[in-house]
CSV table of C-alpha atoms in Angstrom, one decimal:
chain,number,residue,atom,x,y,z
A,834,MET,CA,82.6,247.0,97.5
A,835,ASN,CA,81.1,243.5,97.6
A,836,TYR,CA,81.2,241.3,94.4
A,837,ARG,CA,79.6,238.1,93.3
A,838,ILE,CA,81.1,235.9,90.5
A,839,THR,CA,80.1,232.6,88.9
A,840,LEU,CA,83.0,230.3,88.3
A,841,ALA,CA,83.6,227.3,86.1
A,842,TYR,CA,86.6,225.1,86.6
A,843,ASP,CA,88.2,221.8,85.6
A,844,GLY,CA,89.2,220.5,89.1
A,845,THR,CA,91.6,217.8,87.7
A,846,ASP,CA,94.8,219.7,88.6
A,847,TYR,CA,93.6,221.2,91.9
A,848,SER,CA,93.5,220.1,95.5
A,849,GLY,CA,89.9,221.3,95.8
A,850,TRP,CA,88.5,224.8,96.6
A,851,GLN,CA,89.8,225.4,100.1
A,852,PHE,CA,93.2,227.1,100.8
A,853,GLN,CA,95.8,224.6,102.0
A,854,LEU,CA,99.4,225.4,102.6
A,855,GLY,CA,101.7,224.3,99.7
A,856,ARG,CA,98.8,223.0,97.6
A,857,ARG,CA,97.4,224.4,94.4
A,858,THR,CA,93.7,225.1,95.2
A,859,ILE,CA,91.0,227.1,93.4
A,860,GLN,CA,90.7,229.5,96.3
A,861,ALA,CA,94.5,230.1,96.4
A,862,VAL,CA,94.7,230.7,92.6
A,863,LEU,CA,91.6,233.0,92.6
A,864,SER,CA,92.8,234.9,95.7
A,865,GLY,CA,96.2,235.5,93.9
A,866,ALA,CA,94.4,237.0,90.9
A,867,LEU,CA,92.2,239.1,93.1
A,868,GLU,CA,95.1,240.4,95.2
A,869,LYS,CA,96.9,241.3,91.9
A,870,LEU,CA,93.8,243.3,91.0
A,871,ASP,CA,93.2,245.0,94.3
A,872,GLY,CA,96.7,245.4,95.6
A,873,ALA,CA,95.9,243.8,98.9
A,874,PRO,CA,94.9,240.3,100.2
A,875,VAL,CA,91.3,239.3,99.4
A,876,THR,CA,89.3,236.5,101.0
A,877,ALA,CA,87.0,234.8,98.6
A,878,TYR,CA,84.0,232.7,99.9
A,879,ALA,CA,82.5,229.9,97.7
A,880,ALA,CA,79.0,228.5,97.9
A,881,GLY,CA,80.4,224.9,97.8
A,882,ARG,CA,83.8,224.0,99.1
A,883,THR,CA,84.4,221.4,96.4
A,884,ASP,CA,86.9,218.6,97.2
A,885,ALA,CA,90.1,217.7,95.3
A,886,GLY,CA,89.3,216.8,91.7
A,887,VAL,CA,85.7,218.0,91.7
A,888,HIS,CA,84.6,220.3,88.9
A,889,ALA,CA,82.3,223.3,88.6
A,890,GLU,CA,80.1,224.9,86.0
A,891,GLY,CA,78.2,227.2,88.3
A,892,GLN,CA,80.2,227.8,91.5
A,893,VAL,CA,79.3,231.1,93.1
A,894,VAL,CA,81.9,233.1,95.0
A,895,SER,CA,81.8,236.4,96.9
A,896,PHE,CA,84.5,238.8,98.0
A,897,ARG,CA,85.2,242.4,98.9
A,898,LEU,CA,87.5,244.7,96.9
A,899,THR,CA,88.6,248.2,97.9
A,900,ARG,CA,88.3,249.3,94.2
A,901,GLU,CA,84.9,249.9,92.5
A,902,MET,CA,84.6,248.1,89.2
A,903,ASP,CA,81.7,247.3,86.9
A,904,GLY,CA,81.0,243.6,86.4
A,905,ALA,CA,82.2,243.3,82.8
A,906,THR,CA,85.6,245.0,83.7
A,907,LEU,CA,86.1,242.7,86.7
A,908,LEU,CA,85.2,239.6,84.6
A,909,ARG,CA,87.8,240.5,81.9
A,910,ALA,CA,90.5,241.5,84.4
A,911,LEU,CA,90.1,238.3,86.4
A,912,ASN,CA,90.0,236.0,83.3
A,913,GLY,CA,93.1,237.7,82.1
A,914,ASN,CA,94.9,236.8,85.3
A,915,LEU,CA,93.5,233.2,85.8
A,916,PRO,CA,94.7,230.0,84.1
A,917,GLN,CA,92.5,228.6,81.3
A,918,ASP,CA,91.1,225.8,83.6
A,919,ILE,CA,89.4,228.4,85.8
A,920,ARG,CA,87.0,230.9,84.1
A,921,VAL,CA,84.7,233.6,85.4
A,922,LEU,CA,81.3,233.3,83.6
A,923,GLU,CA,79.4,236.1,85.3
A,924,SER,CA,80.4,239.0,87.6
A,925,SER,CA,78.5,241.8,89.3
A,926,GLN,CA,78.6,244.2,92.2
A,927,VAL,CA,76.1,243.1,94.9
A,928,ALA,CA,74.5,244.3,98.1
A,929,ASP,CA,77.0,244.7,101.0
A,930,ASP,CA,75.5,241.8,103.0
A,931,PHE,CA,75.6,239.1,100.3
A,932,HIS,CA,77.6,236.1,101.2
A,933,ALA,CA,78.0,233.3,98.6
A,934,ARG,CA,78.1,230.5,101.2
A,935,THR,CA,75.7,231.5,104.0
A,936,ASP,CA,73.1,232.9,101.7
A,937,ALA,CA,72.9,229.9,99.3
A,938,LYS,CA,69.4,228.3,99.4
A,939,SER,CA,70.0,225.3,97.2
A,940,LYS,CA,72.8,223.6,95.2
A,941,THR,CA,72.7,221.2,92.3
A,942,TYR,CA,75.5,218.8,91.6
A,943,LEU,CA,75.9,216.4,88.7
A,944,TYR,CA,77.5,213.0,88.8
A,945,GLN,CA,78.4,211.2,85.6
A,946,LEU,CA,79.0,207.5,85.0
A,947,TYR,CA,80.2,206.1,81.6
A,948,ASN,CA,78.4,202.8,81.3
A,949,SER,CA,80.2,200.6,78.8
A,950,GLU,CA,82.7,197.7,78.9
A,951,VAL,CA,85.5,200.1,77.6
A,952,MET,CA,85.9,203.7,78.8
A,953,ASN,CA,85.6,206.6,76.4
A,954,PRO,CA,88.9,208.4,76.7
A,955,LEU,CA,87.3,211.7,75.8
A,956,LEU,CA,85.2,211.4,79.0
A,957,ALA,CA,88.0,210.0,81.2
A,958,ARG,CA,88.5,213.3,83.1
A,959,TYR,CA,84.8,213.9,83.8
A,960,ALA,CA,83.0,210.5,84.3
A,961,LEU,CA,83.5,207.3,86.3
A,962,HIS,CA,83.9,204.2,84.2
A,963,TYR,CA,81.2,201.8,85.2
A,964,PRO,CA,81.4,198.6,83.1
A,965,TYR,CA,78.5,196.7,84.9
A,966,ASP,CA,74.9,196.2,83.9
A,967,VAL,CA,72.6,198.9,85.0
A,968,ASP,CA,69.0,198.5,86.1
A,969,LEU,CA,67.8,202.0,85.6
A,970,ASP,CA,64.4,201.6,87.1
A,971,ARG,CA,65.9,200.2,90.3
A,972,LEU,CA,68.4,203.0,90.4
A,973,ILE,CA,65.6,205.6,90.2
A,974,GLU,CA,63.4,203.7,92.7
A,975,ASP,CA,66.3,203.4,95.2
A,976,SER,CA,67.1,207.1,94.7
A,977,HIS,CA,63.7,208.0,96.1
A,978,SER,CA,64.8,206.8,99.5
A,979,LEU,CA,67.5,209.5,99.6
A,980,VAL,CA,65.1,212.4,98.9
A,981,GLY,CA,63.8,214.2,101.9
A,982,THR,CA,65.2,215.4,105.3
A,983,HIS,CA,67.5,212.7,106.8
A,984,ASP,CA,70.4,212.3,109.1
A,985,PHE,CA,73.1,211.5,106.5
A,986,THR,CA,75.8,210.3,109.0
A,987,ALA,CA,76.2,207.1,107.0
A,988,PHE,CA,77.2,209.1,104.0
A,989,THR,CA,79.9,211.4,105.3
A,990,VAL,CA,83.4,211.2,106.9
A,991,ALA,CA,83.6,210.2,110.6
A,992,GLU,CA,85.5,213.3,111.5
A,993,CYS,CA,83.0,215.6,109.8
A,994,GLU,CA,82.7,218.5,112.2
A,995,THR,CA,79.3,220.0,111.5
A,996,ARG,CA,76.8,220.7,114.3
A,997,THR,CA,74.2,218.5,112.6
A,998,ARG,CA,74.3,215.8,109.9
A,999,VAL,CA,70.7,216.4,109.0
A,1000,ARG,CA,70.3,217.6,105.4
A,1001,SER,CA,67.4,218.0,103.0
A,1002,VAL,CA,67.8,216.4,99.5
A,1003,THR,CA,65.0,218.1,97.5
A,1004,GLY,CA,65.5,216.2,94.3
A,1005,ILE,CA,67.4,213.4,92.5
A,1006,LYS,CA,67.1,212.9,88.7
A,1007,ILE,CA,68.8,210.0,87.0
A,1008,GLU,CA,68.9,209.8,83.2
A,1009,ARG,CA,70.6,207.8,80.5
A,1010,ALA,CA,71.8,209.3,77.2
A,1011,GLY,CA,73.6,206.6,75.2
A,1012,ASN,CA,76.4,205.2,77.5
A,1013,ILE,CA,76.3,208.2,79.8
A,1014,LEU,CA,74.3,208.0,83.1
A,1015,THR,CA,73.8,211.3,84.9
A,1016,PHE,CA,72.7,211.7,88.5
A,1017,SER,CA,71.5,215.2,89.4
A,1018,PHE,CA,71.3,216.0,93.1
A,1019,THR,CA,69.6,219.1,94.5
A,1020,GLY,CA,69.5,220.0,98.2
A,1021,ASP,CA,69.9,222.8,100.7
A,1022,GLY,CA,73.5,221.7,101.3
A,1023,PHE,CA,75.5,218.5,101.4
A,1024,LEU,CA,77.9,217.0,103.9
A,1025,ARG,CA,81.5,216.3,102.9
A,1026,TYR,CA,81.5,213.3,100.5
A,1027,GLN,CA,77.7,212.9,100.8
A,1028,ILE,CA,76.9,213.0,97.1
A,1029,ARG,CA,79.8,210.7,96.1
A,1030,THR,CA,78.8,208.3,98.9
A,1031,MET,CA,75.1,208.4,97.8
A,1032,VAL,CA,76.3,207.4,94.3
A,1033,GLU,CA,78.4,204.6,95.7
A,1034,ALA,CA,75.4,203.3,97.7
A,1035,LEU,CA,73.0,203.5,94.7
A,1036,VAL,CA,75.6,201.6,92.6
A,1037,GLU,CA,76.2,199.0,95.3
A,1038,ALA,CA,72.4,198.4,95.6
A,1039,ASN,CA,72.2,198.1,91.8
A,1040,ARG,CA,74.9,195.4,91.8
A,1041,GLY,CA,73.2,193.6,94.8
A,1042,ARG,CA,76.2,194.4,97.0
A,1043,LEU,CA,74.6,196.7,99.5
A,1044,LYS,CA,75.4,195.6,103.1
A,1045,THR,CA,71.9,196.7,104.3
A,1046,ARG,CA,68.6,195.4,102.9
A,1047,SER,CA,67.8,198.8,101.4
A,1048,ILE,CA,69.1,202.4,101.1
A,1049,ALA,CA,66.4,203.4,103.6
A,1050,GLU,CA,67.9,201.0,106.1
A,1051,LEU,CA,71.4,202.4,105.4
A,1052,ILE,CA,70.2,205.9,106.1
A,1053,LEU,CA,68.6,204.8,109.4
A,1054,SER,CA,71.8,202.9,110.5
A,1055,ARG,CA,73.8,206.1,110.6
A,1056,ASP,CA,76.8,203.7,110.3
A,1057,ARG,CA,79.5,204.9,107.9
A,1058,SER,CA,81.1,201.5,107.8
A,1059,LEU,CA,78.1,200.0,106.0
A,1060,VAL,CA,78.9,201.6,102.6
A,1061,GLY,CA,82.1,201.6,100.5
A,1062,ALA,CA,84.5,204.5,99.6
A,1063,PRO,CA,82.9,207.6,98.0
A,1064,ALA,CA,82.7,207.4,94.1
A,1065,PRO,CA,85.7,209.1,92.5
A,1066,ALA,CA,85.8,213.0,92.6
A,1067,LYS,CA,86.3,213.3,88.8
A,1068,GLY,CA,82.6,212.4,88.1
A,1069,LEU,CA,81.3,215.2,90.2
A,1070,THR,CA,80.5,218.8,89.0
A,1071,LEU,CA,78.8,221.7,90.9
A,1072,MET,CA,76.3,222.9,88.4
A,1073,LYS,CA,74.2,225.6,90.0
A,1074,VAL,CA,73.6,227.5,93.3
A,1075,GLU,CA,70.3,229.3,94.0
A,1076,TYR,CA,69.8,232.2,96.4
B,635,MET,CA,95.7,186.5,60.7
B,636,ASN,CA,94.1,189.8,59.8
B,637,TYR,CA,92.4,191.9,62.5
B,638,ARG,CA,90.2,195.0,62.6
B,639,ILE,CA,89.8,197.2,65.7
B,640,THR,CA,87.8,200.3,66.5
B,641,LEU,CA,89.8,202.9,68.4
B,642,ALA,CA,88.9,205.9,70.5
B,643,TYR,CA,91.6,208.3,71.6
B,644,ASP,CA,92.2,211.7,73.2
B,645,GLY,CA,94.7,213.2,70.7
B,646,THR,CA,95.8,216.1,73.0
B,647,ASP,CA,99.1,214.5,74.0
B,648,TYR,CA,99.9,212.9,70.6
B,649,SER,CA,101.6,214.1,67.5
B,650,GLY,CA,98.8,212.6,65.4
B,651,TRP,CA,98.4,209.0,64.0
B,652,GLN,CA,101.4,208.6,61.8
B,653,PHE,CA,104.7,207.2,63.0
B,654,GLN,CA,107.4,210.0,63.3
B,655,LEU,CA,110.8,209.5,64.6
B,656,GLY,CA,111.1,210.7,68.2
B,657,ARG,CA,107.5,211.7,68.5
B,658,ARG,CA,104.7,210.1,70.5
B,659,THR,CA,102.1,209.1,68.0
B,660,ILE,CA,99.0,206.9,68.1
B,661,GLN,CA,100.5,204.5,65.5
B,662,ALA,CA,103.8,204.2,67.5
B,663,VAL,CA,102.1,203.5,70.8
B,664,LEU,CA,99.6,201.0,69.3
B,665,SER,CA,102.4,199.3,67.3
B,666,GLY,CA,104.4,199.0,70.6
B,667,ALA,CA,101.4,197.3,72.3
B,668,LEU,CA,100.9,195.0,69.2
B,669,GLU,CA,104.6,194.0,69.1
B,670,LYS,CA,104.5,193.1,72.8
B,671,LEU,CA,101.5,190.9,72.1
B,672,ASP,CA,102.8,189.2,68.9
B,673,GLY,CA,106.6,189.1,69.7
B,674,ALA,CA,107.4,190.7,66.3
B,675,PRO,CA,107.0,194.2,64.7
B,676,VAL,CA,103.4,194.9,63.5
B,677,THR,CA,102.3,197.5,61.0
B,678,ALA,CA,98.9,199.0,61.7
B,679,TYR,CA,96.9,200.9,59.1
B,680,ALA,CA,94.3,203.5,60.1
B,681,ALA,CA,91.3,204.6,58.1
B,682,GLY,CA,92.0,208.2,58.8
B,683,ARG,CA,95.6,209.5,59.5
B,684,THR,CA,94.5,212.0,62.0
B,685,ASP,CA,96.8,215.1,62.6
B,686,ALA,CA,98.4,216.2,65.8
B,687,GLY,CA,95.8,217.0,68.5
B,688,VAL,CA,92.8,215.5,66.6
B,689,HIS,CA,90.7,213.0,68.6
B,690,ALA,CA,88.8,209.8,67.6
B,691,GLU,CA,85.7,208.0,68.8
B,692,GLY,CA,85.5,205.6,65.9
B,693,GLN,CA,88.9,205.2,64.2
B,694,VAL,CA,89.2,201.9,62.4
B,695,VAL,CA,92.6,200.1,62.2
B,696,SER,CA,93.7,196.9,60.6
B,697,PHE,CA,96.9,194.8,61.1
B,698,ARG,CA,98.2,191.2,60.8
B,699,LEU,CA,99.3,189.1,63.7
B,700,THR,CA,101.1,185.7,63.5
B,701,ARG,CA,99.0,184.6,66.5
B,702,GLU,CA,95.3,183.6,66.3
B,703,MET,CA,93.2,185.3,68.9
B,704,ASP,CA,89.5,185.8,69.3
B,705,GLY,CA,88.2,189.4,69.3
B,706,ALA,CA,87.4,189.7,73.0
B,707,THR,CA,90.8,188.4,74.0
B,708,LEU,CA,92.6,190.7,71.7
B,709,LEU,CA,90.5,193.7,73.0
B,710,ARG,CA,91.4,193.0,76.6
B,711,ALA,CA,95.1,192.2,75.9
B,712,LEU,CA,95.5,195.5,73.9
B,713,ASN,CA,93.6,197.7,76.4
B,714,GLY,CA,95.8,196.2,79.1
B,715,ASN,CA,98.9,197.4,77.2
B,716,LEU,CA,97.7,200.8,76.0
B,717,PRO,CA,97.6,204.1,78.0
B,718,GLN,CA,94.1,205.2,79.3
B,719,ASP,CA,93.9,207.9,76.5
B,720,ILE,CA,93.8,205.2,73.8
B,721,ARG,CA,91.0,202.6,74.1
B,722,VAL,CA,90.1,199.7,71.9
B,723,LEU,CA,86.2,199.6,71.6
B,724,GLU,CA,85.7,196.7,69.2
B,725,SER,CA,88.0,194.0,67.9
B,726,SER,CA,87.5,191.1,65.5
B,727,GLN,CA,89.3,188.8,63.1
B,728,VAL,CA,88.5,189.8,59.5
B,729,ALA,CA,88.9,188.5,55.9
B,730,ASP,CA,92.5,188.4,54.7
B,731,ASP,CA,92.1,191.1,52.2
B,732,PHE,CA,90.5,193.7,54.5
B,733,HIS,CA,92.5,197.0,54.7
B,734,ALA,CA,91.2,199.8,57.0
B,735,ARG,CA,92.4,202.6,54.8
B,736,THR,CA,91.9,201.5,51.2
B,737,ASP,CA,88.6,199.8,51.9
B,738,ALA,CA,87.0,202.7,53.7
B,739,LYS,CA,83.9,204.0,51.8
B,740,SER,CA,83.0,207.0,53.9
B,741,LYS,CA,84.2,208.9,57.0
B,742,THR,CA,82.4,211.2,59.4
B,743,TYR,CA,84.2,213.8,61.4
B,744,LEU,CA,82.8,216.2,64.1
B,745,TYR,CA,84.0,219.7,64.7
B,746,GLN,CA,82.9,221.5,67.9
B,747,LEU,CA,82.8,225.2,68.7
B,748,TYR,CA,81.9,226.6,72.1
B,749,ASN,CA,80.0,229.8,71.4
B,750,SER,CA,80.0,232.0,74.4
B,751,GLU,CA,81.9,235.1,75.6
B,752,VAL,CA,83.9,232.9,78.1
B,753,MET,CA,85.1,229.4,77.4
B,754,ASN,CA,83.8,226.4,79.4
B,755,PRO,CA,87.0,224.9,80.9
B,756,LEU,CA,85.4,221.5,80.9
B,757,LEU,CA,85.3,221.6,77.1
B,758,ALA,CA,88.7,223.3,76.6
B,759,ARG,CA,90.4,220.1,75.3
B,760,TYR,CA,87.6,219.3,72.8
B,761,ALA,CA,86.1,222.5,71.4
B,762,LEU,CA,87.3,225.8,69.9
B,763,HIS,CA,86.3,228.8,71.8
B,764,TYR,CA,84.2,231.1,69.5
B,765,PRO,CA,83.1,234.2,71.3
B,766,TYR,CA,81.4,235.9,68.3
B,767,ASP,CA,77.8,236.1,67.2
B,768,VAL,CA,76.7,233.2,65.1
B,769,ASP,CA,74.1,233.4,62.3
B,770,LEU,CA,73.1,229.7,62.2
B,771,ASP,CA,70.9,230.0,59.1
B,772,ARG,CA,73.7,231.5,57.2
B,773,LEU,CA,76.2,228.9,58.5
B,774,ILE,CA,73.9,226.1,57.2
B,775,GLU,CA,73.2,227.8,53.9
B,776,ASP,CA,77.0,228.4,53.3
B,777,SER,CA,77.8,224.8,54.1
B,778,HIS,CA,75.6,223.6,51.2
B,779,SER,CA,78.2,225.0,48.8
B,780,LEU,CA,80.7,222.6,50.2
B,781,VAL,CA,78.6,219.5,49.7
B,782,GLY,CA,79.2,217.7,46.4
B,783,THR,CA,82.3,216.7,44.4
B,784,HIS,CA,84.8,219.6,44.1
B,785,ASP,CA,88.4,220.3,43.7
B,786,PHE,CA,89.3,221.3,47.3
B,787,THR,CA,92.8,222.7,46.5
B,788,ALA,CA,91.8,226.0,48.4
B,789,PHE,CA,91.3,223.9,51.5
B,790,THR,CA,94.5,221.9,51.8
B,791,VAL,CA,98.2,222.4,52.3
B,792,ALA,CA,100.2,223.6,49.3
B,793,GLU,CA,102.6,220.7,49.6
B,794,CYS,CA,99.8,218.1,49.7
B,795,GLU,CA,101.0,215.2,47.6
B,796,THR,CA,97.9,213.4,46.4
B,797,ARG,CA,97.2,212.6,42.8
B,798,THR,CA,94.0,214.5,42.8
B,799,ARG,CA,92.4,217.1,45.1
B,800,VAL,CA,88.9,216.2,44.0
B,801,ARG,CA,86.9,214.9,46.9
B,802,SER,CA,83.2,214.2,47.5
B,803,VAL,CA,81.6,215.7,50.6
B,804,THR,CA,78.3,213.8,50.9
B,805,GLY,CA,76.8,215.6,53.9
B,806,ILE,CA,77.3,218.5,56.4
B,807,LYS,CA,75.1,218.9,59.4
B,808,ILE,CA,75.4,221.9,61.7
B,809,GLU,CA,73.5,222.0,65.0
B,810,ARG,CA,73.4,224.0,68.1
B,811,ALA,CA,72.8,222.6,71.6
B,812,GLY,CA,73.0,225.4,74.2
B,813,ASN,CA,76.4,227.0,73.7
B,814,ILE,CA,77.8,224.1,71.7
B,815,LEU,CA,77.8,224.3,67.9
B,816,THR,CA,78.6,221.0,66.2
B,817,PHE,CA,79.6,220.6,62.5
B,818,SER,CA,79.4,217.0,61.2
B,819,PHE,CA,81.2,216.3,57.9
B,820,THR,CA,80.7,213.1,55.9
B,821,GLY,CA,82.6,212.2,52.8
B,822,ASP,CA,84.5,209.6,50.8
B,823,GLY,CA,87.8,211.0,52.1
B,824,PHE,CA,89.3,214.3,53.1
B,825,LEU,CA,92.5,216.1,52.1
B,826,ARG,CA,94.9,217.1,54.8
B,827,TYR,CA,93.5,220.0,56.9
B,828,GLN,CA,90.4,220.1,54.6
B,829,ILE,CA,87.8,219.9,57.4
B,830,ARG,CA,89.5,222.4,59.6
B,831,THR,CA,89.9,224.8,56.7
B,832,MET,CA,86.2,224.3,55.7
B,833,VAL,CA,85.3,225.3,59.3
B,834,GLU,CA,87.6,228.3,59.1
B,835,ALA,CA,86.0,229.4,55.8
B,836,LEU,CA,82.4,229.0,57.2
B,837,VAL,CA,83.3,231.0,60.2
B,838,GLU,CA,85.0,233.7,58.2
B,839,ALA,CA,81.9,234.0,56.0
B,840,ASN,CA,79.7,234.2,59.1
B,841,ARG,CA,81.8,237.1,60.4
B,842,GLY,CA,81.8,238.8,57.0
B,843,ARG,CA,85.5,238.3,56.7
B,844,LEU,CA,85.7,235.9,53.7
B,845,LYS,CA,88.1,237.2,51.0
B,846,THR,CA,85.9,235.9,48.2
B,847,ARG,CA,82.2,236.8,47.7
B,848,SER,CA,81.1,233.3,48.6
B,849,ILE,CA,82.2,229.9,49.6
B,850,ALA,CA,81.4,228.7,46.1
B,851,GLU,CA,83.8,231.3,44.7
B,852,LEU,CA,86.5,230.2,47.2
B,853,ILE,CA,86.2,226.6,46.0
B,854,LEU,CA,86.4,227.7,42.3
B,855,SER,CA,89.5,229.8,43.0
B,856,ARG,CA,91.6,226.8,44.0
B,857,ASP,CA,93.7,229.4,45.8
B,858,ARG,CA,94.9,228.4,49.3
B,859,SER,CA,95.9,232.0,50.1
B,860,LEU,CA,92.3,233.2,50.1
B,861,VAL,CA,91.4,231.5,53.4
B,862,GLY,CA,93.0,231.7,56.9
B,863,ALA,CA,94.8,229.0,58.9
B,864,PRO,CA,92.8,225.8,59.6
B,865,ALA,CA,90.7,225.8,62.7
B,866,PRO,CA,92.6,224.3,65.7
B,867,ALA,CA,93.0,220.5,65.8
B,868,LYS,CA,91.5,220.1,69.3
B,869,GLY,CA,87.9,220.7,68.0
B,870,LEU,CA,88.1,217.8,65.5
B,871,THR,CA,87.1,214.2,66.2
B,872,LEU,CA,86.9,211.2,63.8
B,873,MET,CA,83.5,209.7,64.6
B,874,LYS,CA,82.8,206.9,62.2
B,875,VAL,CA,84.2,205.0,59.2
B,876,GLU,CA,81.9,203.0,56.9
B,877,TYR,CA,82.9,200.1,54.7
């Protein structure tokens, strides 16, 4: 039987989604709970292979079980076997050919900055402290350059082994609520570190520290050395996957 | 010199405000940082002596230092010596007779419930998981009984040693935003566990489990045994103190 679940997790204490020998990862912990349930090893596929420290409110995962269970029973059984920082929000049986990663049509990620001289300790796990002046209009204007289909080589890791570094960013929304600045990124898929490096570039441009004359020029350069390290993982949350 | 600071803290890893031998408390950690700064022991007074696990976004604290410092310097020096889960948001020199606790005119606390079958792990440190149906109109109507000047004996600990258990609750606001229910309580002062026990009583009434016919009757009973244990500390945050 093929199943689909929606997962929320606090990524603070995990080395990301993907299984890694000797590391505590979301995939390893979830697979452990699934194996306990099914009595045999289970491979789980996630829509977004989130990096170490990245959170999720709407990760989608698919896997096969030998047992037949209804969604509500599976949800309760899994939450009973998972730690409190990983929760199954939805669960259902799905068509045999559904695959959480390869069938995903679009993903939305949120990045949060806390924009004040002093950090709010209640947001310290989920937002980057950004104590500098923000020109919101410029941030929004600069973000428009990133929307569209581009070669995002300048925004990923050098050793990134994908066939193509062309991706489509379909929308970026930047909003302020009090001291909290949220960046919402939607696209058909993102390269490793792409979102966090786009945030870094937007922030560098806002502080007048971009090495190129514009974000558009940075994209065209396809040169990873022209922008700083990706913004910290803790500010990033996978919000939604569409199929 | 007399100083006043505004403090935010994540109370998760602290045994509350008040100094206790062998325990990590906000007062102990702050006093350590102040002593380092002033070279002599410093006693700090807080507007609200928050219990173990309770958070703050607007705690006000006063203390005397032998050194004269401007507010901005004191803020930076203190934040440099405090852990990341305690932050000084504001700091200034004040009139010699200012006292953070005895001069406080009103305090506002927030209590958060997360109302969904499954808890959101990103809110697990700051909200109580409440998986039951909520009748918001009834919650608001019931809360009106708590507003005003009452003897709140039924809502505090038996051994509570204050001269009077009469307090004035000047306002309660209950709002829903998505799955998050927030209760905002304003008053001249609150007894130990009073807010968390008021939340417990409101929630019991909403589930039809109150032992008295109404909240009004519970207040009049002055009987602590008629309502359950206080709602958990982690949902409570001291938001604002007015002078």
